[in-house]
CSV table of C-alpha atoms in Angstrom, one decimal:
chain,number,residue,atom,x,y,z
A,300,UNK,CA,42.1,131.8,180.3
A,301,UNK,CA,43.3,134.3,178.0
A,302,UNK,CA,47.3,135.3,178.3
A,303,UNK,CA,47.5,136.9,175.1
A,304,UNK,CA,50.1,139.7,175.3
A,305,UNK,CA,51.5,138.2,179.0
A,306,UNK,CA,55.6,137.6,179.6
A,307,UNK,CA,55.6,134.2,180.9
A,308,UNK,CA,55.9,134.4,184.6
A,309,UNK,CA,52.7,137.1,184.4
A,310,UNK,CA,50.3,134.1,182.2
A,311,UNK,CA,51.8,131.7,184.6
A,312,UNK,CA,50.7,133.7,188.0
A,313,UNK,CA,47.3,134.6,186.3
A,314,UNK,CA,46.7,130.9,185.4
A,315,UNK,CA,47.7,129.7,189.0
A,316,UNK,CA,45.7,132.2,190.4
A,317,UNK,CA,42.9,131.3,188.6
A,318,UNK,CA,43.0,127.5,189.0
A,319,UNK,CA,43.8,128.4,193.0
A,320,UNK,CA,40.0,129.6,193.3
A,321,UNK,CA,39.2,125.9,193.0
A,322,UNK,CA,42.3,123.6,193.9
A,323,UNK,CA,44.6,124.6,196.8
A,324,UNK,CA,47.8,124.4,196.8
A,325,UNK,CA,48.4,124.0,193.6
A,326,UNK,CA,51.6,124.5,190.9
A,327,UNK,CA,51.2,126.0,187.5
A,328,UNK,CA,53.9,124.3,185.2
A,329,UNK,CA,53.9,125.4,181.4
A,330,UNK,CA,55.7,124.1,178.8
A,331,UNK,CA,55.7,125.3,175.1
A,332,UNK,CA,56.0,122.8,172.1
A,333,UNK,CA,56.1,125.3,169.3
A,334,UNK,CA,55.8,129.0,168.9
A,335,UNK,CA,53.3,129.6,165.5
A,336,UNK,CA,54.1,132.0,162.9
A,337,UNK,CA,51.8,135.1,161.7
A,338,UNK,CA,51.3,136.5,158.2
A,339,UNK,CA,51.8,140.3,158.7
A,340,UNK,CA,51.9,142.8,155.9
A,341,UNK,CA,54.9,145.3,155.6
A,342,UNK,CA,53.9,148.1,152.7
A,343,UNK,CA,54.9,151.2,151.6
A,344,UNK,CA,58.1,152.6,151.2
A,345,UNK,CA,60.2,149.2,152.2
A,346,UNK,CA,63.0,147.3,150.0
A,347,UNK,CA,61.0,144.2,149.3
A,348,UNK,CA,56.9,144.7,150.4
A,349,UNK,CA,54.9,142.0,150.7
A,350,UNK,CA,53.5,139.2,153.4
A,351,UNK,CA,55.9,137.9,155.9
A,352,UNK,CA,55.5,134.8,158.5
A,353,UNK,CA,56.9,135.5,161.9
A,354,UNK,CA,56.8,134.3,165.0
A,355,UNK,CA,53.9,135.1,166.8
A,356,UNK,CA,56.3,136.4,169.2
A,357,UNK,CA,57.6,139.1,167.2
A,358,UNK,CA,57.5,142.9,167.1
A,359,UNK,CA,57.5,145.1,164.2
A,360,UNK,CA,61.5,145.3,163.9
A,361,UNK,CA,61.7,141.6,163.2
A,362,UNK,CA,59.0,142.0,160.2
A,363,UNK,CA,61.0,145.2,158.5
A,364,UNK,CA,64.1,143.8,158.9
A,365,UNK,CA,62.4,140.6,156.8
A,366,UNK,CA,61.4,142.9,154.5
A,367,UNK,CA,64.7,144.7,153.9
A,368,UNK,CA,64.2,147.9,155.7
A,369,UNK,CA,62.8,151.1,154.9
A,370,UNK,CA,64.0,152.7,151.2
A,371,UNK,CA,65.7,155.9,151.4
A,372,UNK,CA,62.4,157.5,150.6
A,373,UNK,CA,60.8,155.6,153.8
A,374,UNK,CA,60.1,157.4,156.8
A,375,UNK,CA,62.1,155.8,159.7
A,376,UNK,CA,60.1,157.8,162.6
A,377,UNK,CA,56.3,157.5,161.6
A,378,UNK,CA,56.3,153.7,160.8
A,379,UNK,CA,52.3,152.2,161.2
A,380,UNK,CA,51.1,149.2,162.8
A,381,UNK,CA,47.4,148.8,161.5
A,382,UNK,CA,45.4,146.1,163.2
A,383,UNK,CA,41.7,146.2,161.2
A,384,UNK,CA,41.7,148.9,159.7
A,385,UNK,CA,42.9,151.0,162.7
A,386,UNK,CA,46.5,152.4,163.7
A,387,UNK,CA,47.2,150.5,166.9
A,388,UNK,CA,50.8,152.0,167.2
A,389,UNK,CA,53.7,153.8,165.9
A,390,UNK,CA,57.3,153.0,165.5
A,391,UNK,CA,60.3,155.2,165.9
A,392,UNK,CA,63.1,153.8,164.6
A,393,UNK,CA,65.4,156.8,166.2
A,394,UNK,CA,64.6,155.7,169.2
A,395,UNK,CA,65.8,152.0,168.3
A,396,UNK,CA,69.2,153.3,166.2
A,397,UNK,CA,69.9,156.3,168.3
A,398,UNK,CA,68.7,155.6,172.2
A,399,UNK,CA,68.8,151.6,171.9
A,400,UNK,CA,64.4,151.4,172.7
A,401,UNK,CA,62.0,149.6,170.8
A,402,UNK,CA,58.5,149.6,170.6
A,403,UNK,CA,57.8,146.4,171.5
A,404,UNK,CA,54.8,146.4,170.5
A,405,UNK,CA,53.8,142.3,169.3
A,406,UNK,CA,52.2,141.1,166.1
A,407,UNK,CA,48.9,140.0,165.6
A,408,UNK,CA,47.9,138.0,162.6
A,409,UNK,CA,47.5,139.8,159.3
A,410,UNK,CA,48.5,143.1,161.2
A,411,UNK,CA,49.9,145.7,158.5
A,412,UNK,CA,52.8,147.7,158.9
A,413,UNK,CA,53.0,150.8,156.8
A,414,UNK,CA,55.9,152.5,156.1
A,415,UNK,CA,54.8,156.1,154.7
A,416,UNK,CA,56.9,158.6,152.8
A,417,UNK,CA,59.8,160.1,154.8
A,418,UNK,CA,58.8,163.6,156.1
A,419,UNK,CA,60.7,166.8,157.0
A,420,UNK,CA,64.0,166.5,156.4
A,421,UNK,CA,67.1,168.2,158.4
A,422,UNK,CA,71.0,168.1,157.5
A,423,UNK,CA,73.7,168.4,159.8
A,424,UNK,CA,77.3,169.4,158.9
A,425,UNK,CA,80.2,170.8,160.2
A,426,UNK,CA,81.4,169.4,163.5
A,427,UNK,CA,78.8,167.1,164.7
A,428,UNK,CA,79.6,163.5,165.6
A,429,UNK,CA,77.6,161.7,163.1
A,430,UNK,CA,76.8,164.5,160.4
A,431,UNK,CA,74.2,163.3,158.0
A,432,UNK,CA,70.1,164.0,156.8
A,433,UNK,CA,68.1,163.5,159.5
A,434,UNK,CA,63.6,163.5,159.6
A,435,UNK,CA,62.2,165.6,162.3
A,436,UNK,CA,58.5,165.9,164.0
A,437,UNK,CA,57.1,168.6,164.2
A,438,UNK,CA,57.9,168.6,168.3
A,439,UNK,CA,61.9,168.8,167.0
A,440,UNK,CA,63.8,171.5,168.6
A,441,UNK,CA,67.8,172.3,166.8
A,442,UNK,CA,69.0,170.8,169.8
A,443,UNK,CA,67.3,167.8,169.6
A,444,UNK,CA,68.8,167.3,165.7
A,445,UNK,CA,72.4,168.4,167.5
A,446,UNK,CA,71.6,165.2,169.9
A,447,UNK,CA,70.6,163.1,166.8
A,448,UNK,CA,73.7,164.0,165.4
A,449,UNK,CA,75.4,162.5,168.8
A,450,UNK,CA,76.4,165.8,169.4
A,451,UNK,CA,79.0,167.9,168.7
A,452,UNK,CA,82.9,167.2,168.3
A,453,UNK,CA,85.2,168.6,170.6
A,454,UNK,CA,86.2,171.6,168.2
A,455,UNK,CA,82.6,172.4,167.1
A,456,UNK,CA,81.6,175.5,169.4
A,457,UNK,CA,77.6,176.2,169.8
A,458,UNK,CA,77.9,179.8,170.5
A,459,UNK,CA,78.3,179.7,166.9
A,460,UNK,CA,75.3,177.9,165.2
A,461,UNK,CA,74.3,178.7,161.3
A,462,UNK,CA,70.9,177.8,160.7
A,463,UNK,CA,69.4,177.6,156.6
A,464,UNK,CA,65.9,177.2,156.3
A,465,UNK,CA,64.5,175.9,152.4
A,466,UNK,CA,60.7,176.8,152.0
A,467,UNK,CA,58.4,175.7,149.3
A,468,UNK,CA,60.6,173.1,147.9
């Protein structure tokens, strides 16, 4: 019975329903003696690259936070899981540092996760919240960088909005 990729209580209703087709009445009770580790690969543009054990429990935040993080030319929103030779899923890591959600996507043995070359760049000043240099998609709108920016302090005023745009390098 595979339960690969199940919470708990879902691997422990599928296995009681399965063994239900030949015992009734019968109690699933699992226990777990130890969770194995995975080697995953975390290259590209990351502090320290290289092969990491985790748990086989683990998403992709607990392997680049092994690794050190992204460098500040690593791109924090495009971030690859590659599962042989195919992209399986992305990670955002705005939506982890900015909205609190994670791709929770779990780890399968010798999984790579790239982490490209940062891409379009945007910076914020004046009276946003958290002014800084912020990568956008292509689906970015200004007001979605205002809102990555938490916003705009009390005395900033958007019926005022300068924007600068820097083409061709």
């Amino acid at each position: 019975i595979s339960v690969w990729g199940k919470s708990f209580s879902q691997a422990s209703a599928q296995i009681e329903r399965k063994f239900s087709d030949f015992f009734s009445g019968i109690k699933v009770n699992i226990a777990f003696e130890t969770i194995r580790s995975i080697d995953v690969f975390v290259v590209g543009e990351v502090v320290q690259p290289g092969r990491y054990a985790v748990s086989s429990t683990s998403a992709a935040l607990n392997a680049l936070v092994q690794a050190g993080g992204p460098t500040k030319s690593g791109s924090l929103r495009n971030i690859k899981i590659i599962r042989n030779n195919k992209e399986v899923a992305s990670v955002d890591l705005y939506e982890f540092l900015i909205d609190g959600k994670i791709n929770n996507q779990k780890l399968q043995s010798q999984d790579v996760i790239l982490v490209p070359v940062i891409g379009k760049l945007a910076a914020i000043a004046g009276h946003p919240k958290r002014p800084g240099i912020y990568e956008w998609k292509d689906s970015t709108t200004v007001y979605d960088l205002i809102m990555m920016a938490g916003g705009l302090q009390h005395p900033g005023f958007a019926g005022r909005l300068s924007l600068e745009r820097v083409l061709e390098n």
